[in-house]
Short mmCIF file of C-alpha atoms and ligand atoms in Angstrom, two decimals:
data_model
loop_
_atom_site.label_atom_id
_atom_site.label_comp_id
_atom_site.label_asym_id
_atom_site.label_seq_id
_atom_site.Cartn_x
_atom_site.Cartn_y
_atom_site.Cartn_z
CA MET A 1363 35.30 62.88 -87.19
CA HIS A 1364 36.70 61.58 -83.90
CA GLN A 1365 39.96 63.09 -82.69
CA PHE A 1366 42.11 60.93 -80.43
CA ASN A 1367 45.25 61.96 -78.59
CA THR A 1368 45.88 58.90 -76.46
CA ILE A 1369 46.51 55.22 -77.05
CA SER A 1370 43.78 54.19 -74.63
CA GLU A 1371 41.16 56.26 -76.54
CA ILE A 1372 42.21 54.53 -79.77
CA ARG A 1373 42.08 51.07 -78.17
CA THR A 1374 38.53 51.66 -76.87
CA TRP A 1375 37.31 52.96 -80.25
CA ARG A 1376 39.08 50.13 -82.10
CA LYS A 1377 37.09 47.49 -80.17
CA SER A 1378 33.80 48.64 -81.67
CA HIS A 1379 34.98 48.49 -85.30
CA LYS A 1380 35.40 45.27 -87.18
CA HIS A 1381 37.33 46.25 -90.27
CA LEU A 1382 39.66 49.24 -90.14
CA VAL A 1383 41.92 50.89 -92.69
CA PHE A 1384 44.78 53.14 -91.63
CA VAL A 1385 46.57 55.99 -93.41
CA PRO A 1386 49.74 57.10 -91.56
CA THR A 1387 50.87 60.68 -92.34
CA MET A 1388 53.08 63.44 -91.01
CA GLY A 1389 50.35 66.01 -91.66
CA SER A 1390 50.69 69.06 -93.93
CA LEU A 1391 48.08 67.26 -95.97
CA HIS A 1392 47.55 67.88 -99.69
CA ALA A 1393 45.61 66.35 -102.58
CA GLY A 1394 47.93 63.32 -102.54
CA HIS A 1395 46.83 62.49 -98.98
CA CYS A 1396 43.14 63.01 -99.93
CA GLN A 1397 43.66 60.39 -102.63
CA LEU A 1398 45.05 57.99 -100.00
CA VAL A 1399 41.92 58.50 -97.87
CA ARG A 1400 39.67 57.93 -100.91
CA GLU A 1401 41.53 54.74 -101.77
CA ALA A 1402 41.42 53.66 -98.13
CA LYS A 1403 37.62 53.84 -98.14
CA LYS A 1404 37.52 51.10 -100.77
CA TYR A 1405 39.07 48.63 -98.30
CA ALA A 1406 37.06 49.02 -95.08
CA ASP A 1407 34.08 50.65 -93.40
CA LYS A 1408 36.18 52.91 -91.17
CA VAL A 1409 39.22 55.02 -92.05
CA ILE A 1410 41.64 56.38 -89.46
CA VAL A 1411 44.51 58.77 -90.28
CA SER A 1412 47.45 59.49 -87.98
CA ILE A 1413 49.27 62.81 -87.97
CA PHE A 1414 52.67 62.60 -86.32
CA VAL A 1415 55.90 64.30 -87.38
CA ASN A 1416 58.22 61.48 -86.39
CA PRO A 1417 61.53 62.83 -85.01
CA THR A 1418 63.46 59.56 -85.42
CA GLN A 1419 63.22 59.59 -89.22
CA PHE A 1420 64.94 62.99 -89.55
CA GLY A 1421 68.72 63.32 -89.53
CA ILE A 1422 70.43 65.96 -87.37
CA ASN A 1423 70.81 68.42 -90.24
CA GLU A 1424 67.37 67.77 -91.69
CA ASP A 1425 64.12 69.70 -91.52
CA PHE A 1426 62.39 68.25 -88.42
CA SER A 1427 61.98 71.63 -86.73
CA THR A 1428 60.76 73.41 -89.88
CA TYR A 1429 58.58 70.60 -91.26
CA PRO A 1430 55.17 72.24 -91.87
CA ARG A 1431 52.67 71.63 -89.04
CA THR A 1432 49.12 72.47 -90.09
CA GLU A 1433 46.94 70.37 -87.78
CA THR A 1434 43.82 72.54 -87.86
CA GLN A 1435 43.65 72.66 -91.67
CA ASP A 1436 44.58 68.96 -91.83
CA CYS A 1437 41.62 68.01 -89.60
CA GLU A 1438 39.27 70.19 -91.68
CA LEU A 1439 40.46 68.46 -94.85
CA LEU A 1440 40.04 65.00 -93.30
CA THR A 1441 36.52 65.86 -92.12
CA ALA A 1442 35.65 67.01 -95.65
CA GLU A 1443 37.03 63.74 -97.04
CA GLY A 1444 34.71 61.78 -94.72
CA CYS A 1445 37.52 60.30 -92.65
CA ASP A 1446 36.18 58.61 -89.47
CA ALA A 1447 38.98 59.30 -87.01
CA VAL A 1448 42.31 61.05 -86.63
CA PHE A 1449 45.08 60.09 -84.18
CA LEU A 1450 47.25 63.00 -83.04
CA PRO A 1451 49.77 61.64 -80.54
CA ASN A 1452 52.62 63.67 -79.09
CA THR A 1453 56.25 62.55 -79.08
CA GLU A 1454 56.23 61.48 -75.41
CA MET A 1455 53.33 59.15 -76.11
CA ILE A 1456 55.06 57.44 -79.04
CA TYR A 1457 58.57 57.44 -77.57
CA GLY A 1458 58.37 56.99 -73.80
CA PRO A 1459 61.26 58.18 -71.59
CA ASN A 1460 63.04 54.81 -71.65
CA PHE A 1461 62.53 54.07 -75.35
CA GLN A 1462 65.21 51.60 -76.53
CA THR A 1463 63.70 49.36 -79.21
CA SER A 1464 63.82 49.91 -82.94
CA VAL A 1465 62.97 48.06 -86.13
CA ARG A 1466 65.53 47.75 -88.91
CA VAL A 1467 64.77 46.31 -92.33
CA SER A 1468 68.26 45.50 -93.48
CA GLN A 1469 68.31 44.95 -97.25
CA VAL A 1470 65.83 47.25 -98.97
CA SER A 1471 66.75 50.08 -96.55
CA GLN A 1472 70.40 50.06 -97.49
CA ASN A 1473 70.81 52.10 -100.67
CA TYR A 1474 69.35 55.21 -102.31
CA CYS A 1475 67.55 57.28 -99.62
CA GLY A 1476 68.84 54.84 -97.00
CA ALA A 1477 72.45 55.64 -97.97
CA SER A 1478 71.99 59.42 -98.03
CA ARG A 1479 69.79 59.61 -94.92
CA ALA A 1480 71.46 57.45 -92.27
CA GLY A 1481 68.91 55.95 -89.88
CA HIS A 1482 65.93 57.34 -91.81
CA PHE A 1483 64.30 54.00 -92.61
CA ASP A 1484 64.92 52.65 -89.08
CA GLY A 1485 62.91 55.64 -87.88
CA VAL A 1486 60.17 55.00 -90.44
CA ALA A 1487 59.96 51.24 -89.77
CA THR A 1488 59.94 51.79 -85.99
CA VAL A 1489 57.19 54.40 -85.98
CA VAL A 1490 55.04 52.52 -88.49
CA CYS A 1491 55.40 49.33 -86.44
CA LYS A 1492 54.38 51.24 -83.30
CA LEU A 1493 51.40 52.84 -85.07
CA PHE A 1494 50.36 49.44 -86.47
CA ASN A 1495 50.46 48.01 -82.93
CA ILE A 1496 48.49 50.91 -81.47
CA ILE A 1497 45.80 51.05 -84.16
CA GLN A 1498 45.76 47.38 -85.22
CA PRO A 1499 44.32 48.05 -88.67
CA ASP A 1500 43.35 45.35 -91.16
CA VAL A 1501 44.68 47.40 -94.09
CA ALA A 1502 47.24 50.23 -94.29
CA VAL A 1503 47.62 52.60 -97.25
CA PHE A 1504 50.82 54.37 -98.37
CA GLY A 1505 51.73 56.58 -101.32
CA LEU A 1506 54.07 55.09 -103.90
CA LYS A 1507 56.04 58.33 -104.35
CA ASP A 1508 58.24 57.06 -101.51
CA PHE A 1509 58.71 53.74 -103.26
CA GLN A 1510 61.65 52.64 -101.13
CA GLN A 1511 59.66 53.45 -97.98
CA PHE A 1512 56.82 51.31 -99.34
CA ALA A 1513 59.25 48.42 -99.94
CA VAL A 1514 60.61 48.79 -96.38
CA ILE A 1515 57.11 48.68 -94.87
CA GLU A 1516 56.06 45.71 -97.02
CA ALA A 1517 59.18 43.79 -95.92
CA MET A 1518 58.70 44.68 -92.25
CA THR A 1519 55.03 43.65 -92.28
CA ARG A 1520 55.87 40.36 -93.99
CA ASP A 1521 58.94 39.56 -91.85
CA LEU A 1522 57.20 40.32 -88.54
CA HIS A 1523 54.02 38.45 -89.57
CA LEU A 1524 51.88 41.50 -88.92
CA PRO A 1525 48.30 40.67 -89.97
CA ILE A 1526 47.94 43.80 -92.09
CA GLU A 1527 47.45 44.19 -95.83
CA VAL A 1528 49.75 46.94 -97.13
CA ILE A 1529 48.41 48.84 -100.16
CA GLY A 1530 50.36 51.26 -102.39
CA VAL A 1531 48.62 54.16 -104.10
CA PRO A 1532 50.06 55.76 -107.28
CA THR A 1533 51.64 59.20 -106.96
CA VAL A 1534 49.36 62.20 -107.39
CA ARG A 1535 50.93 64.94 -109.52
CA GLU A 1536 50.45 68.63 -110.13
CA LEU A 1537 49.25 69.51 -113.65
CA ASP A 1538 52.87 70.12 -114.70
CA GLY A 1539 53.92 66.65 -113.48
CA LEU A 1540 55.59 67.55 -110.17
CA ALA A 1541 54.84 64.82 -107.62
CA MET A 1542 52.79 66.23 -104.73
CA SER A 1543 54.78 66.49 -101.51
CA SER A 1544 54.61 68.50 -98.30
CA ARG A 1545 58.20 69.58 -99.05
CA ASN A 1546 57.08 71.33 -102.28
CA PHE A 1547 55.98 74.17 -99.95
CA TYR A 1548 59.67 74.96 -99.40
CA LEU A 1549 60.29 75.77 -103.08
CA ASN A 1550 60.62 79.43 -104.03
CA GLU A 1551 59.07 80.77 -107.26
CA LYS A 1552 62.13 80.12 -109.42
CA GLU A 1553 62.66 76.62 -107.97
CA ARG A 1554 58.97 75.79 -108.47
CA GLU A 1555 59.45 76.59 -112.20
CA ILE A 1556 62.42 74.23 -112.42
CA ALA A 1557 60.90 71.40 -110.32
CA PRO A 1558 58.67 69.82 -113.06
CA HIS A 1559 61.81 69.04 -115.11
CA PHE A 1560 62.44 66.26 -112.59
CA TYR A 1561 59.45 64.24 -113.80
CA ARG A 1562 60.05 65.21 -117.43
CA ILE A 1563 63.60 63.83 -117.24
CA LEU A 1564 62.35 60.65 -115.52
CA GLN A 1565 59.87 60.15 -118.38
CA LYS A 1566 62.60 60.69 -120.97
CA ALA A 1567 64.84 58.19 -119.16
CA ARG A 1568 62.05 55.62 -119.26
CA GLU A 1569 61.74 56.14 -123.04
CA ASN A 1570 65.51 55.88 -123.45
CA LEU A 1571 65.58 52.49 -121.74
CA ALA A 1572 64.08 51.03 -124.92
CA THR A 1573 67.17 51.92 -126.98
CA LYS A 1574 70.09 52.68 -124.64
CA THR A 1575 72.03 50.81 -121.96
CA ILE A 1576 71.04 51.39 -118.33
CA ALA A 1577 74.38 53.05 -117.61
CA ASN A 1578 73.89 55.50 -120.50
CA VAL A 1579 70.31 56.27 -119.51
CA GLU A 1580 71.39 57.08 -115.95
CA LYS A 1581 74.37 59.15 -117.10
CA LYS A 1582 72.27 61.20 -119.55
CA ALA A 1583 69.53 61.84 -116.98
CA ILE A 1584 72.03 62.94 -114.31
CA LEU A 1585 73.62 65.35 -116.80
CA GLU A 1586 70.24 66.80 -117.84
CA LEU A 1587 69.11 67.20 -114.21
CA THR A 1588 72.38 68.93 -113.33
CA ASN A 1589 72.09 71.24 -116.36
CA VAL A 1590 68.65 72.51 -115.31
CA GLY A 1591 69.82 73.23 -111.75
CA PHE A 1592 69.28 70.11 -109.61
CA VAL A 1593 71.95 68.55 -107.43
CA VAL A 1594 71.48 64.84 -107.99
CA ASP A 1595 71.63 62.56 -104.96
CA TYR A 1596 70.94 59.38 -106.95
CA PHE A 1597 69.26 58.36 -110.19
CA SER A 1598 69.15 54.56 -110.39
CA VAL A 1599 67.39 52.01 -112.53
CA VAL A 1600 66.58 49.13 -110.16
CA ARG A 1601 64.67 45.88 -110.01
CA ARG A 1602 61.20 46.59 -108.72
CA PHE A 1603 60.90 43.45 -106.58
CA ASP A 1604 64.11 43.77 -104.51
CA LEU A 1605 65.47 47.25 -105.34
CA LYS A 1606 68.83 45.84 -106.44
CA LEU A 1607 70.56 47.66 -109.32
CA ALA A 1608 69.12 46.38 -112.59
CA THR A 1609 71.09 44.58 -115.28
CA GLU A 1610 70.25 44.58 -119.00
CA ASN A 1611 68.53 41.18 -118.50
CA ASP A 1612 66.03 42.43 -115.92
CA GLY A 1613 62.49 43.28 -117.01
CA ASP A 1614 60.42 44.67 -114.14
CA LEU A 1615 62.20 47.93 -113.50
CA ILE A 1616 61.69 51.10 -111.55
CA ILE A 1617 63.72 54.28 -111.79
CA LEU A 1618 64.33 55.75 -108.33
CA ALA A 1619 65.66 59.27 -108.02
CA ALA A 1620 66.35 61.98 -105.44
CA VAL A 1621 67.55 65.51 -106.12
CA LYS A 1622 68.10 68.73 -104.27
CA LEU A 1623 66.79 72.04 -105.51
CA GLY A 1624 68.20 74.78 -103.31
CA LYS A 1625 67.49 73.52 -99.80
CA THR A 1626 64.61 71.24 -100.83
CA ARG A 1627 65.06 67.51 -101.29
CA LEU A 1628 62.67 65.95 -103.82
CA ILE A 1629 62.16 62.27 -104.57
CA ASP A 1630 60.25 60.63 -107.37
CA ASN A 1631 60.14 57.38 -109.34
CA LEU A 1632 58.75 55.89 -112.48
O1 PAF B 1150 55.43 58.96 -95.51
C1 PAF B 1150 55.27 59.53 -94.41
O2 PAF B 1150 54.54 60.52 -94.31
C2 PAF B 1150 56.02 59.02 -93.18
O3 PAF B 1150 57.26 58.53 -93.52
C3 PAF B 1150 55.20 57.98 -92.38
C4 PAF B 1150 54.93 56.74 -93.19
C5 PAF B 1150 53.89 58.59 -91.93
C6 PAF B 1150 55.99 57.56 -91.14
O4 PAF B 1150 56.27 58.64 -90.31
#
């Protein structure tokens, strides 16, 4: 597997490959990321992964400094998965000294994680746009656990006419249902026992939608989550295509939710 640290190395390598698929990550790779690489291989001959913990998508009181950094293991994992190249830029390379341009996707960024994490999606859209411009892939692959992030990136790619096909890959779960996430490493033993209730309650809410109003489904789920020990940030039944709050007449729905368990923020959807 090639390892690149500079934009010029990537540009030179890019020239000799016709069809390229890209998997952006912040490292601390787990089985969910391996699944993204496997899916990526279906779309092109060459797969490149980036590992970059992007400072602009973390708020001031968030976990940028403690976010797990496991580059050596990550590269071993990517080699084992048959990944062709990894891009490991540093912050100075991505954000030069006079950096002053950012990308904002106004509508789908607004609510849910966008409301609780001010500036988060501007940081995501900006770094993904930069990485797209550096790597110039034909296809880019993202996990659907961050469904709102996926919607933001789809909108940005469409609105800016970027010639890239954006693919979403279903969430990979632990055997007990907990969605895989690098932040699961923060959970202590007791919290790790509670965490699978998040998905269980999402599944129950989905069942309840067949017989109860949306407002009642949300209320019941928030109560159940609170009773088992989560602090609920949001639990919202929304329209899948534009992420607006759903009404009883809407059909194509997604439940988006974020909770805190101790110091760990977890997101999931169904
Ligand atoms: O989902 C992530 O890991 C990050 O938000 C991404 C897309 C790599 C941008 O930093």
